[in-house]
Coordinates of C-alpha atoms and ligand atoms in Angstrom, one line a residue:
M1 CA 29.6 -104.5 1.5
R2 CA 26.8 -103.6 3.9
V3 CA 26.0 -106.3 6.6
V4 CA 22.6 -106.2 8.4
S5 CA 21.0 -108.7 10.8
G6 CA 18.5 -108.7 13.6
I7 CA 17.5 -110.7 16.6
Q8 CA 14.1 -110.8 18.4
P9 CA 13.9 -109.6 21.9
T10 CA 12.0 -112.6 23.2
G11 CA 13.8 -114.0 26.3
N12 CA 17.5 -114.4 26.8
L13 CA 20.2 -115.0 24.3
H14 CA 21.0 -118.7 24.1
L15 CA 24.0 -120.6 22.7
G16 CA 22.2 -121.3 19.4
N17 CA 21.8 -117.5 18.8
Y18 CA 25.2 -116.7 20.0
L19 CA 27.2 -119.4 18.0
G20 CA 24.9 -119.3 15.0
A21 CA 24.7 -115.5 14.6
V22 CA 26.0 -113.1 17.2
K23 CA 29.6 -114.5 17.3
Q24 CA 29.7 -114.0 13.4
W25 CA 28.4 -110.5 13.9
V26 CA 31.0 -109.6 16.3
R27 CA 33.8 -111.0 14.1
M28 CA 32.5 -109.2 11.0
Q29 CA 32.8 -105.8 12.6
D30 CA 36.6 -105.7 11.9
E31 CA 36.5 -107.8 8.7
V32 CA 33.9 -105.6 7.1
A33 CA 35.3 -102.4 8.3
A34 CA 38.7 -103.4 6.9
Q35 CA 37.0 -103.6 3.4
G36 CA 35.4 -100.2 3.8
G37 CA 32.0 -101.8 4.5
E38 CA 29.4 -101.2 7.3
T39 CA 27.9 -103.6 9.9
M40 CA 24.4 -102.9 11.2
Y41 CA 22.6 -104.9 13.9
F42 CA 19.1 -104.4 15.3
I43 CA 16.7 -105.7 17.8
A44 CA 13.6 -106.9 16.0
D45 CA 11.1 -105.6 18.5
L46 CA 8.3 -105.4 15.7
H47 CA 8.9 -109.1 14.9
G48 CA 8.5 -109.6 18.7
L49 CA 4.8 -108.4 18.5
T50 CA 3.9 -111.3 16.1
Q51 CA 3.2 -113.6 19.0
W52 CA 1.6 -112.3 22.2
I53 CA 4.1 -110.8 24.7
D54 CA 3.3 -108.5 27.7
P55 CA 4.2 -105.0 26.8
R56 CA 6.4 -104.5 29.9
E57 CA 8.2 -107.6 29.1
L58 CA 8.9 -106.5 25.5
T59 CA 10.3 -103.2 26.7
A60 CA 12.6 -104.9 29.3
N61 CA 13.6 -107.7 26.8
T62 CA 14.7 -105.0 24.2
I63 CA 17.0 -103.3 26.7
E64 CA 18.3 -106.6 27.9
M65 CA 19.0 -108.0 24.5
T66 CA 20.7 -104.7 23.4
A67 CA 22.9 -104.9 26.6
T68 CA 23.6 -108.6 25.7
M69 CA 24.8 -107.6 22.4
I70 CA 27.2 -105.1 23.6
A71 CA 28.3 -107.5 26.3
A72 CA 29.0 -110.1 23.7
G73 CA 31.1 -107.6 21.7
I74 CA 28.9 -105.6 19.4
D75 CA 30.5 -102.1 19.8
P76 CA 28.1 -99.3 19.0
E77 CA 30.9 -97.1 17.9
R78 CA 31.8 -99.5 15.1
S79 CA 28.4 -100.9 14.3
I80 CA 25.0 -99.3 14.1
L81 CA 22.9 -100.8 16.9
W82 CA 19.2 -99.9 17.1
N83 CA 15.7 -101.2 17.6
Q84 CA 13.5 -101.6 14.5
A85 CA 10.5 -99.7 16.1
R86 CA 12.5 -96.5 16.4
V87 CA 13.0 -96.4 12.6
P88 CA 9.3 -96.2 11.1
A89 CA 10.9 -96.8 7.6
H90 CA 10.8 -100.6 8.3
S91 CA 7.1 -100.6 8.7
E92 CA 6.6 -98.3 5.8
L93 CA 8.7 -100.4 3.4
T94 CA 6.8 -103.5 4.6
W95 CA 3.5 -102.1 3.4
L96 CA 5.0 -101.3 0.0
L97 CA 6.6 -104.9 -0.2
N98 CA 3.3 -106.5 0.9
N99 CA 2.0 -105.6 -2.6
V100 CA 4.9 -107.2 -4.3
A101 CA 5.1 -110.5 -2.2
R102 CA 2.7 -113.2 -3.3
V103 CA 0.4 -115.2 -0.9
G104 CA 1.7 -118.4 -2.5
W105 CA 5.3 -117.5 -1.5
L106 CA 4.3 -116.8 2.2
N107 CA 2.3 -120.1 2.3
R108 CA 5.5 -121.9 1.8
M109 CA 7.3 -120.4 4.8
T110 CA 8.1 -123.4 7.2
Q111 CA 8.5 -121.1 10.2
F112 CA 4.9 -119.9 10.0
K113 CA 3.7 -123.4 9.9
D114 CA 5.9 -124.2 12.9
K115 CA 4.9 -121.2 14.9
A116 CA 1.3 -121.2 14.1
G117 CA 1.0 -124.9 14.8
K118 CA -2.4 -126.4 14.5
D119 CA -4.3 -123.2 15.1
R120 CA -3.4 -121.4 11.9
E121 CA -6.7 -119.5 11.8
G122 CA -5.9 -118.1 15.2
A123 CA -2.4 -116.8 14.2
S124 CA -1.9 -113.2 13.9
V125 CA -1.7 -111.6 10.4
G126 CA 1.6 -110.3 11.6
L127 CA 3.0 -113.6 12.1
Y128 CA 2.0 -114.5 8.6
D129 CA 3.5 -111.3 7.3
Y130 CA 6.7 -111.6 9.4
P131 CA 8.9 -112.6 6.3
V132 CA 7.9 -109.4 4.5
L133 CA 8.9 -107.3 7.4
M134 CA 12.1 -109.3 7.5
A135 CA 12.6 -108.6 3.7
A136 CA 12.0 -104.9 4.4
D137 CA 14.6 -104.9 7.2
V138 CA 17.2 -106.0 4.9
L139 CA 16.2 -104.3 1.6
L140 CA 15.7 -100.8 3.3
Y141 CA 19.5 -100.6 3.7
K142 CA 20.5 -102.1 0.4
T143 CA 22.1 -104.9 2.3
T144 CA 24.6 -107.1 0.6
H145 CA 25.2 -109.7 3.3
V146 CA 23.0 -111.1 6.1
P147 CA 24.7 -113.3 8.7
V148 CA 22.1 -115.6 10.1
G149 CA 21.5 -119.2 11.3
E150 CA 20.3 -121.9 8.9
D151 CA 16.7 -121.5 10.1
Q152 CA 16.5 -118.0 8.6
K153 CA 17.7 -119.0 5.1
Q154 CA 14.2 -119.5 3.6
H155 CA 13.1 -116.0 4.8
L156 CA 16.2 -114.5 3.0
E157 CA 15.5 -116.4 -0.2
L158 CA 12.1 -114.8 0.0
A159 CA 13.6 -111.4 0.4
R160 CA 15.7 -112.1 -2.8
D161 CA 12.4 -113.0 -4.5
I162 CA 10.7 -109.8 -3.4
A163 CA 13.7 -107.7 -4.5
T164 CA 13.8 -109.2 -7.9
K165 CA 10.1 -108.9 -8.5
F166 CA 10.2 -105.3 -7.3
N167 CA 13.1 -104.3 -9.5
T168 CA 11.4 -106.1 -12.6
D169 CA 7.8 -105.0 -12.0
Y170 CA 8.9 -101.3 -11.5
G171 CA 11.8 -101.3 -14.0
V172 CA 14.4 -100.1 -11.5
E173 CA 17.6 -101.5 -10.1
L174 CA 16.9 -100.4 -6.6
F175 CA 17.4 -103.4 -4.4
P176 CA 20.7 -105.5 -4.6
L177 CA 20.0 -109.2 -3.8
P178 CA 21.0 -109.9 -0.2
E179 CA 23.3 -112.8 0.2
P180 CA 22.6 -115.1 3.4
M181 CA 25.7 -115.9 5.2
V182 CA 25.1 -119.1 7.3
S183 CA 27.7 -119.8 9.9
K184 CA 29.9 -122.6 8.8
E185 CA 30.9 -123.5 12.4
A186 CA 27.4 -123.6 13.9
P187 CA 24.6 -123.3 11.3
R188 CA 22.2 -125.1 13.6
I189 CA 22.9 -125.7 17.2
M190 CA 20.4 -128.5 18.6
S191 CA 18.6 -128.9 21.7
L192 CA 20.6 -130.5 24.5
R193 CA 17.5 -132.8 25.2
D194 CA 16.6 -133.9 21.7
A195 CA 19.1 -133.4 18.9
T196 CA 16.3 -133.7 16.2
S197 CA 15.1 -130.2 17.2
K198 CA 17.0 -126.9 17.1
M199 CA 18.0 -125.1 20.3
S200 CA 15.2 -122.5 20.7
K201 CA 13.7 -120.1 23.1
S202 CA 10.3 -121.6 22.4
N203 CA 11.2 -125.0 23.8
P204 CA 9.4 -125.4 27.2
S205 CA 12.4 -127.2 28.7
E206 CA 15.0 -124.9 30.2
M207 CA 17.4 -127.8 30.2
S208 CA 17.3 -127.9 26.4
R209 CA 19.4 -124.7 26.0
V210 CA 22.1 -122.8 27.7
H211 CA 21.5 -119.1 28.2
L212 CA 24.3 -116.6 28.3
V213 CA 23.1 -115.4 31.6
D214 CA 23.0 -118.9 33.2
S215 CA 25.1 -119.3 36.4
D216 CA 28.3 -121.5 36.1
D217 CA 26.5 -124.2 38.0
D218 CA 23.5 -124.1 35.6
I219 CA 25.8 -124.4 32.6
A220 CA 27.6 -127.3 34.2
A221 CA 24.3 -129.0 35.0
K222 CA 22.8 -128.5 31.6
F223 CA 25.8 -130.0 29.8
R224 CA 26.1 -132.9 32.4
K225 CA 22.4 -133.8 31.8
A226 CA 22.6 -133.3 28.0
K227 CA 21.4 -136.3 26.2
T228 CA 24.3 -138.5 24.7
D229 CA 25.1 -142.1 23.9
P230 CA 27.3 -144.5 25.8
D231 CA 30.0 -144.8 23.2
P232 CA 33.4 -143.1 23.3
L233 CA 34.4 -140.4 20.9
P234 CA 35.8 -141.5 17.6
D235 CA 38.9 -140.1 16.0
S236 CA 36.9 -138.6 13.0
F237 CA 34.1 -136.1 13.1
D238 CA 32.5 -137.7 10.1
A239 CA 32.0 -140.9 12.1
L240 CA 29.5 -138.9 14.3
A241 CA 27.1 -138.6 11.3
E242 CA 24.6 -141.2 13.0
R243 CA 25.2 -139.8 16.5
P244 CA 23.3 -136.4 16.5
E245 CA 23.7 -135.7 20.2
A246 CA 27.4 -136.4 20.2
R247 CA 27.8 -134.3 17.0
N248 CA 25.9 -131.4 18.5
L249 CA 28.2 -131.4 21.6
V250 CA 31.3 -131.4 19.6
T251 CA 30.0 -128.7 17.3
I252 CA 29.4 -126.5 20.3
Y253 CA 32.8 -127.2 21.7
A254 CA 34.5 -126.4 18.5
A255 CA 32.5 -123.2 17.9
L256 CA 33.1 -122.0 21.4
A257 CA 36.8 -122.7 21.1
D258 CA 37.2 -121.4 17.6
R259 CA 38.6 -124.8 16.6
T260 CA 37.6 -127.4 14.0
P261 CA 35.3 -130.2 15.1
Q262 CA 38.0 -132.6 13.6
S263 CA 40.7 -131.2 16.0
V264 CA 38.3 -131.6 18.9
V265 CA 37.4 -135.3 18.2
E266 CA 41.1 -135.9 17.7
E267 CA 41.9 -134.6 21.2
Y268 CA 39.1 -136.5 23.0
A269 CA 39.2 -139.7 20.8
G270 CA 38.6 -142.9 22.9
Q271 CA 37.2 -140.8 25.8
G272 CA 33.6 -141.1 26.9
F273 CA 31.1 -138.2 27.7
G274 CA 32.0 -138.6 31.4
Q275 CA 35.3 -136.8 30.5
F276 CA 34.1 -134.7 27.5
K277 CA 31.1 -133.1 29.1
P278 CA 32.9 -131.5 32.1
A279 CA 35.5 -130.2 29.7
L280 CA 32.8 -128.7 27.5
A281 CA 31.1 -127.2 30.6
D282 CA 34.4 -125.5 31.7
L283 CA 35.0 -124.1 28.2
A284 CA 31.5 -122.8 28.0
V285 CA 31.8 -121.1 31.5
S286 CA 35.2 -119.5 30.5
V287 CA 33.6 -118.0 27.3
L288 CA 30.1 -117.0 28.8
S289 CA 31.0 -115.9 32.3
P290 CA 32.9 -112.7 31.1
I291 CA 29.9 -111.8 28.9
R292 CA 27.5 -112.3 31.8
D293 CA 29.6 -110.1 34.0
R294 CA 29.6 -107.3 31.4
L295 CA 25.9 -107.7 30.9
T296 CA 25.2 -107.4 34.7
R297 CA 27.3 -104.1 34.7
L298 CA 25.4 -102.7 31.7
L299 CA 22.1 -103.3 33.2
D300 CA 22.9 -101.1 36.1
D301 CA 22.2 -98.3 33.7
R302 CA 19.2 -99.1 31.4
A303 CA 18.9 -95.5 30.4
A304 CA 22.3 -95.5 29.0
V305 CA 21.4 -98.8 27.0
S306 CA 18.3 -97.0 25.7
A307 CA 20.4 -94.0 24.7
V308 CA 22.6 -96.3 22.6
L309 CA 19.6 -97.5 20.7
A310 CA 18.3 -93.9 20.1
K311 CA 21.6 -92.9 18.8
G312 CA 21.9 -95.9 16.5
A313 CA 18.3 -95.3 15.3
E314 CA 19.2 -91.9 14.1
K315 CA 22.0 -93.3 12.0
A316 CA 19.8 -96.1 10.7
A317 CA 17.0 -93.8 9.8
A318 CA 19.3 -91.5 7.8
L319 CA 20.5 -94.5 5.7
A320 CA 16.9 -95.8 5.3
A321 CA 15.2 -92.5 4.1
P322 CA 16.7 -92.4 0.6
T323 CA 15.8 -96.1 -0.2
L324 CA 12.3 -95.7 1.1
R325 CA 11.8 -92.6 -0.9
A326 CA 13.2 -94.3 -4.1
A327 CA 10.7 -97.2 -3.5
Q328 CA 7.7 -94.6 -3.0
D329 CA 8.8 -92.9 -6.2
A330 CA 9.1 -96.2 -8.3
M331 CA 5.6 -97.0 -7.2
G332 CA 4.2 -93.8 -8.2
L333 CA 3.3 -92.5 -4.7
E334 CA 2.9 -88.6 -4.8
L335 CA 4.6 -87.3 -1.6
Ligands
TYM401 P1 16.0 -115.1 16.0 O1 15.6 -114.0 17.0 O2 15.1 -116.4 16.2 O3 17.5 -115.6 16.1 C1 18.6 -114.8 15.9 C2 19.7 -115.4 15.2 O4 20.0 -116.6 15.8 C3 20.1 -117.7 14.9 N1 19.6 -119.0 15.6 C4 20.4 -120.1 15.5 N2 21.6 -120.4 14.8 C5 22.0 -121.7 15.0 N3 21.4 -122.6 15.8 C6 20.2 -122.3 16.5 N4 19.7 -123.2 17.3 C7 19.8 -120.9 16.4 N5 18.6 -120.3 16.8 C8 18.7 -119.1 16.4 C9 19.0 -117.3 13.9 O5 19.0 -117.9 12.7 C10 19.2 -115.8 13.8 O6 20.2 -115.5 12.9 N6 13.7 -113.4 12.0 C11 14.9 -113.3 12.8 C12 15.2 -112.0 13.2 C13 15.3 -110.9 12.1 C14 16.2 -110.8 11.0 C15 15.8 -109.7 10.2 C16 17.4 -111.5 10.8 C17 14.3 -110.0 11.9 N7 14.6 -109.4 10.7 C18 16.6 -109.4 9.1 C19 18.2 -111.1 9.7 C20 17.7 -110.1 8.9 C21 14.7 -114.1 14.0 O7 13.7 -114.4 14.6 O8 15.9 -114.6 14.6

């Protein structure tokens, strides 16, 4: 079992990333190690280039995201932690896979359509090719499992299609098909302002998401102002099917507390959001504030954080080299 996943260094980690992905990553460190497998997590700084970002901001974000991962529980002694750009094999394999992926496949990617918006002609080629780089990230390490939020599932299906076509076209069994592992507890955390859109760093409203670095007061204010409805909580989670805001808050509570949503609604049945929201805010603060404190301490020594990435990149590069070489050989490149 080899588990690989990545996160973009654009802005701070929010509750959607944390509950949908990073919390799973932390938990898997022990579970996967117990089975003799490996966990590998990276900062997707090359993906960060696909939409304009100030270079200094990208550098700072990469260090801050790394520190956030460590503060959230990723242990660089147990997991390989690195940044994509430090391992050139990611870019090299992308070029090889660009010749396997089909334009028609990329045209179906909903994230490109969302991110490019109306100005598709003005989008970067990198943004269009983004899913192929993501396929390379995963296939480079012969990854078996990829823990992600639901929004990344389509990209992983594409990675499987690319792997299958490569193996077939070149008559090899080089790439195993990576299995997406979408968090059961928090597949899709929604915006606090509008439960029809996912919690995302690209939403212009700061009130739509809780960041891991938010102050206790900000966390409380964001939950207090979260959109809800006037009805009390029912005694069954299924009864929230038509109440997306309420459902989202209960999902967040359950994921933060490592409880089932059903047990949460049973505890608060009959109570309104006037009671539920402060309880949720207290819970969020109790989970997030220790992470924030560790992060603040880690950022006192940015060079040490950068050194973690350099060490991780060495390990990742050693694992990537034979796969890249095998792909080059299969394609007939004389090296
Ligand atoms: P990114 O940086 O947008 O998000 C990182 C992880 O957080 C999950 N996520 C969410 N989960 C639940 N609810 C939400 N509202 C929410 N928002 C984000 C994402 O699904 C993701 O798992 N393309 C990827 C990074 C990447 C990658 C990879 C991932 C690059 N290469 C290879 C896996 C394997 C991305 O932009 O994630």
